[in-house]
Short mmCIF file of C-alpha atoms in Angstrom, two decimals:
data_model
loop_
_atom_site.label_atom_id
_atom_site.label_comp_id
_atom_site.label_asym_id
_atom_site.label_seq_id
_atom_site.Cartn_x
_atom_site.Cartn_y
_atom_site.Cartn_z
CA UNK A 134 116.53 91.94 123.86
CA UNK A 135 118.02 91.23 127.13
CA UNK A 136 121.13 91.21 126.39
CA UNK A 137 121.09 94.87 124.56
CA UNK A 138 119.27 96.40 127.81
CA UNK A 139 121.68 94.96 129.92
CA UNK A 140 124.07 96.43 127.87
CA UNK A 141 122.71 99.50 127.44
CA UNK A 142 124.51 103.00 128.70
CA UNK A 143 123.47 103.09 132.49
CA UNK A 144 124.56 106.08 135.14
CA UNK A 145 126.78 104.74 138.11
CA UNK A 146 99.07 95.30 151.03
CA UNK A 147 98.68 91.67 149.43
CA UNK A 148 97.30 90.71 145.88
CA UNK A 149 94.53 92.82 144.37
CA UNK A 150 92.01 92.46 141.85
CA UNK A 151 93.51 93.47 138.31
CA UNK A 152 91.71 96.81 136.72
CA UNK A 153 89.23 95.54 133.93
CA UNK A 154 90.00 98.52 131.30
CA UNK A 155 92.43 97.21 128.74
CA UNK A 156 94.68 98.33 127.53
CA UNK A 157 95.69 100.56 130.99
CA UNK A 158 95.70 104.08 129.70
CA UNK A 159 99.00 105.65 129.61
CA UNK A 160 98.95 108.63 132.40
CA UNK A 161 99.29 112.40 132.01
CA UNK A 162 100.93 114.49 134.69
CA UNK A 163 100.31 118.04 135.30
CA UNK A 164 103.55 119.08 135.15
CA UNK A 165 107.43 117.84 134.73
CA UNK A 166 109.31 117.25 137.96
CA UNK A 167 113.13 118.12 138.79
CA UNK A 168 115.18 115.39 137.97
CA UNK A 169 117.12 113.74 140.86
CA UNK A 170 121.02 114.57 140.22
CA UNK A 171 122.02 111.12 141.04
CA UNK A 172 120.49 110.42 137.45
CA UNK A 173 122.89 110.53 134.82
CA UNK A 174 123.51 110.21 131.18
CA UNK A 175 126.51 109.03 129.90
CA UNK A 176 125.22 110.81 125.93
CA UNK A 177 123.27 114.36 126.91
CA UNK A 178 119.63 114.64 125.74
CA UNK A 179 119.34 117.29 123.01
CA UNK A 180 122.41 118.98 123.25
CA UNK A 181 121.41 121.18 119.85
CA UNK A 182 118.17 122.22 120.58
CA UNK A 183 116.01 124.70 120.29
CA UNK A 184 112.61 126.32 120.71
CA UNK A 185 110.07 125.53 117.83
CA UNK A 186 110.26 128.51 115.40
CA UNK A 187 106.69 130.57 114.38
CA UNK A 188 106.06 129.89 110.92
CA UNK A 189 104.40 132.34 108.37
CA UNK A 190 101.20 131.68 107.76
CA UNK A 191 101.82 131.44 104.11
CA UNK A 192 104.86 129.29 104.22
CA UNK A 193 104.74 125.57 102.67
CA UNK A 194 106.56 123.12 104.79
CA UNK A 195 107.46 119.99 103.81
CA UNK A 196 107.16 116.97 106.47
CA UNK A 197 109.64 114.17 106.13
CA UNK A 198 109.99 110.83 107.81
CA UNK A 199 113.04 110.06 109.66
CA UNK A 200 114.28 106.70 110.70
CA UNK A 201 117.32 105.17 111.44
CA UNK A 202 118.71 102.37 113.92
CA UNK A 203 119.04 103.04 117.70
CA UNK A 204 122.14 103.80 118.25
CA UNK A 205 123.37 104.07 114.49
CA UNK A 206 126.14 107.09 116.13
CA UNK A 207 127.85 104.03 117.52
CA UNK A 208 127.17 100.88 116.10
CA UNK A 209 126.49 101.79 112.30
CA UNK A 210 123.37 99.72 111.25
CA UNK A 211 123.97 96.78 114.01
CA UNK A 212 120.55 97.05 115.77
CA UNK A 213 119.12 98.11 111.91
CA UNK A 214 119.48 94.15 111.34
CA UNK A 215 117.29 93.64 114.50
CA UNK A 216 114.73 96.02 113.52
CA UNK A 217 115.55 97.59 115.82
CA UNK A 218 114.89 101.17 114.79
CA UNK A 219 114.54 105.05 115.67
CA UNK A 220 112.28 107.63 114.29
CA UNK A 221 111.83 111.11 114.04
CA UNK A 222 110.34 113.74 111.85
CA UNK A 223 111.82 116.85 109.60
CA UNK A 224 110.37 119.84 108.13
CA UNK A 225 111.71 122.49 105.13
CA UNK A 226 110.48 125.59 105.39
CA UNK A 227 110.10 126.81 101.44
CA UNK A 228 110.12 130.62 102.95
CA UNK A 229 113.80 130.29 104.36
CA UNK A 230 114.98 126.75 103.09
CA UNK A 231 115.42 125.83 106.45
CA UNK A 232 115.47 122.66 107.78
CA UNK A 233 114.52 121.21 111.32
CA UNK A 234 114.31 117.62 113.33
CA UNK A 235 112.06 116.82 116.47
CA UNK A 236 112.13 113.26 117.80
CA UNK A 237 111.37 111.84 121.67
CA UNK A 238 113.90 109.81 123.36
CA UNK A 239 114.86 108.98 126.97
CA UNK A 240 116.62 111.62 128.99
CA UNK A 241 118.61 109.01 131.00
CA UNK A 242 118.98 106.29 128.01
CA UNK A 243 116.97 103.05 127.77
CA UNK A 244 118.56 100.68 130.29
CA UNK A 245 116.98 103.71 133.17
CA UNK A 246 114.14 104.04 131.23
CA UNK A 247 113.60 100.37 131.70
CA UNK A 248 114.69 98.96 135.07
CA UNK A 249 115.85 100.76 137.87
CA UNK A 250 118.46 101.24 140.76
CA UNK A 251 118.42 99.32 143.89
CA UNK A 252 120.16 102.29 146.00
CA UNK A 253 121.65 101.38 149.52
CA UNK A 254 119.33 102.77 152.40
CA UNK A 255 116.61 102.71 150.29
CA UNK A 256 113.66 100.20 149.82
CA UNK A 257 112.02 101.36 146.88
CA UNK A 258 113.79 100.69 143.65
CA UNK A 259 115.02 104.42 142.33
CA UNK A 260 113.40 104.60 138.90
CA UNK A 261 115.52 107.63 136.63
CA UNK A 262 113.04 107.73 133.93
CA UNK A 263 111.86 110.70 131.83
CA UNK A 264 111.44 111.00 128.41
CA UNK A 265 110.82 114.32 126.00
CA UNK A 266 110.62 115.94 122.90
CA UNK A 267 113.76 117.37 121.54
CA UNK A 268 113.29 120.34 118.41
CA UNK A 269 116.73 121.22 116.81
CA UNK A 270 117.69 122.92 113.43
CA UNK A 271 119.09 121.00 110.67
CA UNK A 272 118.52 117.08 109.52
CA UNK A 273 121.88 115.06 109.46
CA UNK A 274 121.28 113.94 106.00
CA UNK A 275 123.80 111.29 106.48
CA UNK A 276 122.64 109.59 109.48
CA UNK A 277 118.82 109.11 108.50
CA UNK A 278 120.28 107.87 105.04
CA UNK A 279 122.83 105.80 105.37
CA UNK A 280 121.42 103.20 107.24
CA UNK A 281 117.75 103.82 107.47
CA UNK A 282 115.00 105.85 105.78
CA UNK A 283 114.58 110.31 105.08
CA UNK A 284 111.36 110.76 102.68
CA UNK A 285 108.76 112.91 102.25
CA UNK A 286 104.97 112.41 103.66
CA UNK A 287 103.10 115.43 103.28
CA UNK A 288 103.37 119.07 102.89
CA UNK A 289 101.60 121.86 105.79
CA UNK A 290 100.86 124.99 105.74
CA UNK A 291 102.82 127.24 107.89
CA UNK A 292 99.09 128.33 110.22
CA UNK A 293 99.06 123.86 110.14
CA UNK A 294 102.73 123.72 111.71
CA UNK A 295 102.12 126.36 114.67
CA UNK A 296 98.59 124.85 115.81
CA UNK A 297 101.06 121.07 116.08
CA UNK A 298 104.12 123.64 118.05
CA UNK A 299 101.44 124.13 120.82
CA UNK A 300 99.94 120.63 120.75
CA UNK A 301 103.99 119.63 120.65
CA UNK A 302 104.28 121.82 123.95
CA UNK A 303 101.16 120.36 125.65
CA UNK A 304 102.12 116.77 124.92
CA UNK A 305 105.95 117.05 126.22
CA UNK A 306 105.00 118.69 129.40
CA UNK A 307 101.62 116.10 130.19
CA UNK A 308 103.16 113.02 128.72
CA UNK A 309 106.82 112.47 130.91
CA UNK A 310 107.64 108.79 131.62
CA UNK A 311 108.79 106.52 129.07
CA UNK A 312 107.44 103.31 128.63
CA UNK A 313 109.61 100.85 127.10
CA UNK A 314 107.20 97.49 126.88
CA UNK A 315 103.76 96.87 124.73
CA UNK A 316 102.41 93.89 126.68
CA UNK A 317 99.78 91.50 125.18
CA UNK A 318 98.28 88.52 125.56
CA UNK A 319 99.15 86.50 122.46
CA UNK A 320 101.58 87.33 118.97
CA UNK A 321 97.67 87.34 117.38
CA UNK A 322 97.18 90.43 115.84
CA UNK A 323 93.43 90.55 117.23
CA UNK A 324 95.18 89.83 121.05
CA UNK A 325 93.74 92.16 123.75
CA UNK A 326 96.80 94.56 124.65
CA UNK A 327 97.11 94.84 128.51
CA UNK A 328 99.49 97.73 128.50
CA UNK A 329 100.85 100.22 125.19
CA UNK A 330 104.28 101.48 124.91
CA UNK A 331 105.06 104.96 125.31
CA UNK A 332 108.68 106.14 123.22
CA UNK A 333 109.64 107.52 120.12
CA UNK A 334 107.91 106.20 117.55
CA UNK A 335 104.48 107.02 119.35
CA UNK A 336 105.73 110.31 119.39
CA UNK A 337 105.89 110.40 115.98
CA UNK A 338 102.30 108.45 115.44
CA UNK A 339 100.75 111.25 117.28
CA UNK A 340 102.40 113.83 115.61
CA UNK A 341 101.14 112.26 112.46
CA UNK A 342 97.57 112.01 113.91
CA UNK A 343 97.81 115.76 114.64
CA UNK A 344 98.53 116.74 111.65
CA UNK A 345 96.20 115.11 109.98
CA UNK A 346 93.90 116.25 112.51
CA UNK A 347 94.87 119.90 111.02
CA UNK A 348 93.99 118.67 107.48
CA UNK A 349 97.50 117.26 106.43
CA UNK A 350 97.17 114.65 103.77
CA UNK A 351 99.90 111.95 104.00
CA UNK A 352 101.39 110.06 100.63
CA UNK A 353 100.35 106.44 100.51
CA UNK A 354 103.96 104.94 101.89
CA UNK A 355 104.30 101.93 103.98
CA UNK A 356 105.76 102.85 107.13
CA UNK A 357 106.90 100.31 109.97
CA UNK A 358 107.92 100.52 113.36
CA UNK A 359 109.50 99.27 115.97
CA UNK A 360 107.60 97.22 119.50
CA UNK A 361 109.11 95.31 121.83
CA UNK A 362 106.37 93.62 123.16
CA UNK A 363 106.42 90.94 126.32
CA UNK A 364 103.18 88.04 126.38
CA UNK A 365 101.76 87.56 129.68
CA UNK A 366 98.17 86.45 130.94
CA UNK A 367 96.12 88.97 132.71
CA UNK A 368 98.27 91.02 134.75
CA UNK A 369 97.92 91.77 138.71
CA UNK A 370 97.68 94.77 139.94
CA UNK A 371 100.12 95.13 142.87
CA UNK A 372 100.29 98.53 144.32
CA UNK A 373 102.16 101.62 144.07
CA UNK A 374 105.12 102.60 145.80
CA UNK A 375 103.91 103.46 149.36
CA UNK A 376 101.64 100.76 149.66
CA UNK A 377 104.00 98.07 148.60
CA UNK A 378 107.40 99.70 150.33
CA UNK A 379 105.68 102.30 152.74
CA UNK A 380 105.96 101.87 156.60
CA UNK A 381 102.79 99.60 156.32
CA UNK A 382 103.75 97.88 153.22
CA UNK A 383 104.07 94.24 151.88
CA UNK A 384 107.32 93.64 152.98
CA UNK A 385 107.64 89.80 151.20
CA UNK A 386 106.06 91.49 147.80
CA UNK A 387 108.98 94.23 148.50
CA UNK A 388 111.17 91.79 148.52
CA UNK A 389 110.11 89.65 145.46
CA UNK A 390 110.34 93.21 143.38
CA UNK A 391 113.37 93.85 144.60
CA UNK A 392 114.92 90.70 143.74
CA UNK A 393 113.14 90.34 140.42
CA UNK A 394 115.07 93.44 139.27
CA UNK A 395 118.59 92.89 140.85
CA UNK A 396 119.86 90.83 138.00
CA UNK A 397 119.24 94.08 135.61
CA UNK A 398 121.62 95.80 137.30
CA UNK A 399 124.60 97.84 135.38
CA UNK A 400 127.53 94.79 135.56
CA UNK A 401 131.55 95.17 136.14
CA UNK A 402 132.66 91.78 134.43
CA UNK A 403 131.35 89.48 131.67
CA UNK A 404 130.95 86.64 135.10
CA UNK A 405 128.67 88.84 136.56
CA UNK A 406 126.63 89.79 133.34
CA UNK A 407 126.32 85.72 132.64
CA UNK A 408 125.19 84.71 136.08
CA UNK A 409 122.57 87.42 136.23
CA UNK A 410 121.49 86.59 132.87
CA UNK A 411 120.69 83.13 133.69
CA UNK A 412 119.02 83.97 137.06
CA UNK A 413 116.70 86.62 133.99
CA UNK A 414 115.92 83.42 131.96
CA UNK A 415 115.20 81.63 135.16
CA UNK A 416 112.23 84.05 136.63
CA UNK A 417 110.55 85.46 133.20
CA UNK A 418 110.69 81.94 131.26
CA UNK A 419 111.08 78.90 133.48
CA UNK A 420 109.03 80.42 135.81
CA UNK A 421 106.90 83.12 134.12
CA UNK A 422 107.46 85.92 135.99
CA UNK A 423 107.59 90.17 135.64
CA UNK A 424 107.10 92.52 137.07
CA UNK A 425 106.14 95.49 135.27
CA UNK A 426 106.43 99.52 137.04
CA UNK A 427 103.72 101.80 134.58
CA UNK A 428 101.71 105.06 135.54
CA UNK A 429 104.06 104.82 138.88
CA UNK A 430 102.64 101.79 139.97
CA UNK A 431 103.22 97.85 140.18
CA UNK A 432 101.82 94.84 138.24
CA UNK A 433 102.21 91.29 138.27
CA UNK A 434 102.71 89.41 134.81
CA UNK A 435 101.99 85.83 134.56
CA UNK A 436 104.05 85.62 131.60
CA UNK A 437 103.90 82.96 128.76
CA UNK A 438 105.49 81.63 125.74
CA UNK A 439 107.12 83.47 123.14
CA UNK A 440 107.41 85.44 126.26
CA UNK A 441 109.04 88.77 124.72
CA UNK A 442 109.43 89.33 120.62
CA UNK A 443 110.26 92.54 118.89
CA UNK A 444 108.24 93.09 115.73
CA UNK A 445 109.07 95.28 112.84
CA UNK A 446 104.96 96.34 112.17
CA UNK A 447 103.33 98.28 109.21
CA UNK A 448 101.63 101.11 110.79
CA UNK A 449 99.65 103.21 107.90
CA UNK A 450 99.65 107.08 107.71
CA UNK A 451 96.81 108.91 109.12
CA UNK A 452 93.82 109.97 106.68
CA UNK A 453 93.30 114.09 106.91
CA UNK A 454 89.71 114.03 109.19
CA UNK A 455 89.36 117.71 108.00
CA UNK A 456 89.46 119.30 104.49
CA UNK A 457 93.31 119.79 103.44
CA UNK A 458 94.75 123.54 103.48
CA UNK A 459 95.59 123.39 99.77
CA UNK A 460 99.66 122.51 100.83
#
């Protein structure tokens, strides 16, 4: 896992008691700042889309899931034999026989997304992180085929689709920062979760959930996603931003952050990749440390053995909690 976020496309106080509430709930923002120009992509987010259409009431649309490997564009099914995986969700209109894709994904890729930038003059660490919803017509048959999964889970109405376009709208504008780790104490399935991941296939859970919420009622499929998932004891709570690199700051915690994510940095030559690598290794498994930025602010994780995993997890299809629309 290292290795592919180090590799991934990149753009040139003291101690305080942790929180109790576990897992930390994932925090919604009133509205979606102005991206800094100094972030980047190097592949553009969304560059087909388009606003969600109003569906007739009347119109049947069928709901497909989408998954394929990250990255499949450029590497084929590579990261498919990692598990590694994508998702997304289509619908067919039977009105006009249209088709349509919406999936979330980082606007700046994962490796910013992830870790940030240690900018000269500044002593925060520059985080370019946003993610969103993207809505585009049309699903690449190919792509979602070839290497990974396109079927049908359920049928809507069209009155079903246009209540989710609004909750769609709601949830892109409230929910803004992507968050690449699920953090837990143990591999046990019955571990207490310290922090949940926020990315694409959550996206798609939720959609799911709304839908269902509407009355949609899902085949019975197996359906598995993707976590990457780090194991740490209790985690610290640190500070945010001002208090920890503010005038009246911590400047030796400053520093430790600082440091901790140097190594992550976008590398020039495989020498510098290696060494940086090793110095990784060093701090998050010899000595069982990371430090982890979520909801804009810092934590501590005494981290443990297997230390970071990804898991390829059955996650079942919602059950309609309302009676169906006859779709």
């Amino acid at each position: 896992l290292l290795l592919l976020l180090l590799l991934a496309p990149w753009v040139s106080g003291g101690l305080r008691a942790p929180r109790r509430r576990w897992p930390v709930p994932y925090r919604r923002f009133d509205y979606r700042p102005k991206t800094d120009p100094y972030c980047q992509a190097r592949y553009t987010f969304c560059p087909t889309g388009s606003a969600i259409p109003a569906m007739k009431e009347e119109d049947v649309i069928e709901v497909y899931r989408l998954q394929a490997p990250v990255w499949e564009f450029k590497y084929g099914d590579l990261l498919g034999h990692l598990k590694i995986m994508h998702d997304a969700v289509g619908f067919k209109s039977s009105l006009t026989g249209k088709n349509y894709t919406m999936e979330w994904y980082e606007l700046f890729q994962l490796g910013n997304c992830t870790f940030p930038h240690l900018r000269p003059g500044m002593d925060a660490p520059f985080w370019c992180n946003q993610g969103a919803a993207c809505f585009y017509e049309g699903i690449d048959d190919a792509h979602w085929k070839a290497n990974g999964t396109l079927v049908l889970v359920t049928t809507i109405s069209g009155t079903m689709f246009n209540e989710m376009a609004q909750w769609v709208k709601y949830d892109n504008e409230t929910g803004i920062y992507y968050e690449t780790w699920t953090v837990q104490a143990s591999p046990d399935k019955q571990s207490t979760v310290w922090f949940d991941s926020y990315e694409c296939s959550k996206f798609i859970l939720r959609t799911y959930q709304k839908l269902a919420d509407l009355g949609a009622v899902f085949k019975k499929i197996q359906t598995n996603y993707t976590s990457i998932i780090l194991f740490s004891g209790e985690p610290i709570y640190l500070g945010n931003e001002t208090s920890i690199f503010g005038p009246q700051g911590n400047k030796t915690l400053a520093a430790a952050i600082r440091d901790f994510y140097n190594p992550f940095k976008p590398h020039q030559t495989v020498r510098e990749f290696f060494v940086d690598l090793f110095k990784i290794i060093d701090r998050v498994i010899l000595n069982h440390q990371f430090y982890l930025f979520y909801n804009l602010e810092y934590w501590f994780l005494p981290m443990k053995s297997p230390y970071v995993k990804i898991i390829y997890e059955e996650v079942p299809l919602p059950v309609a909690s309302k009676a169906s629309f006859g779709v």
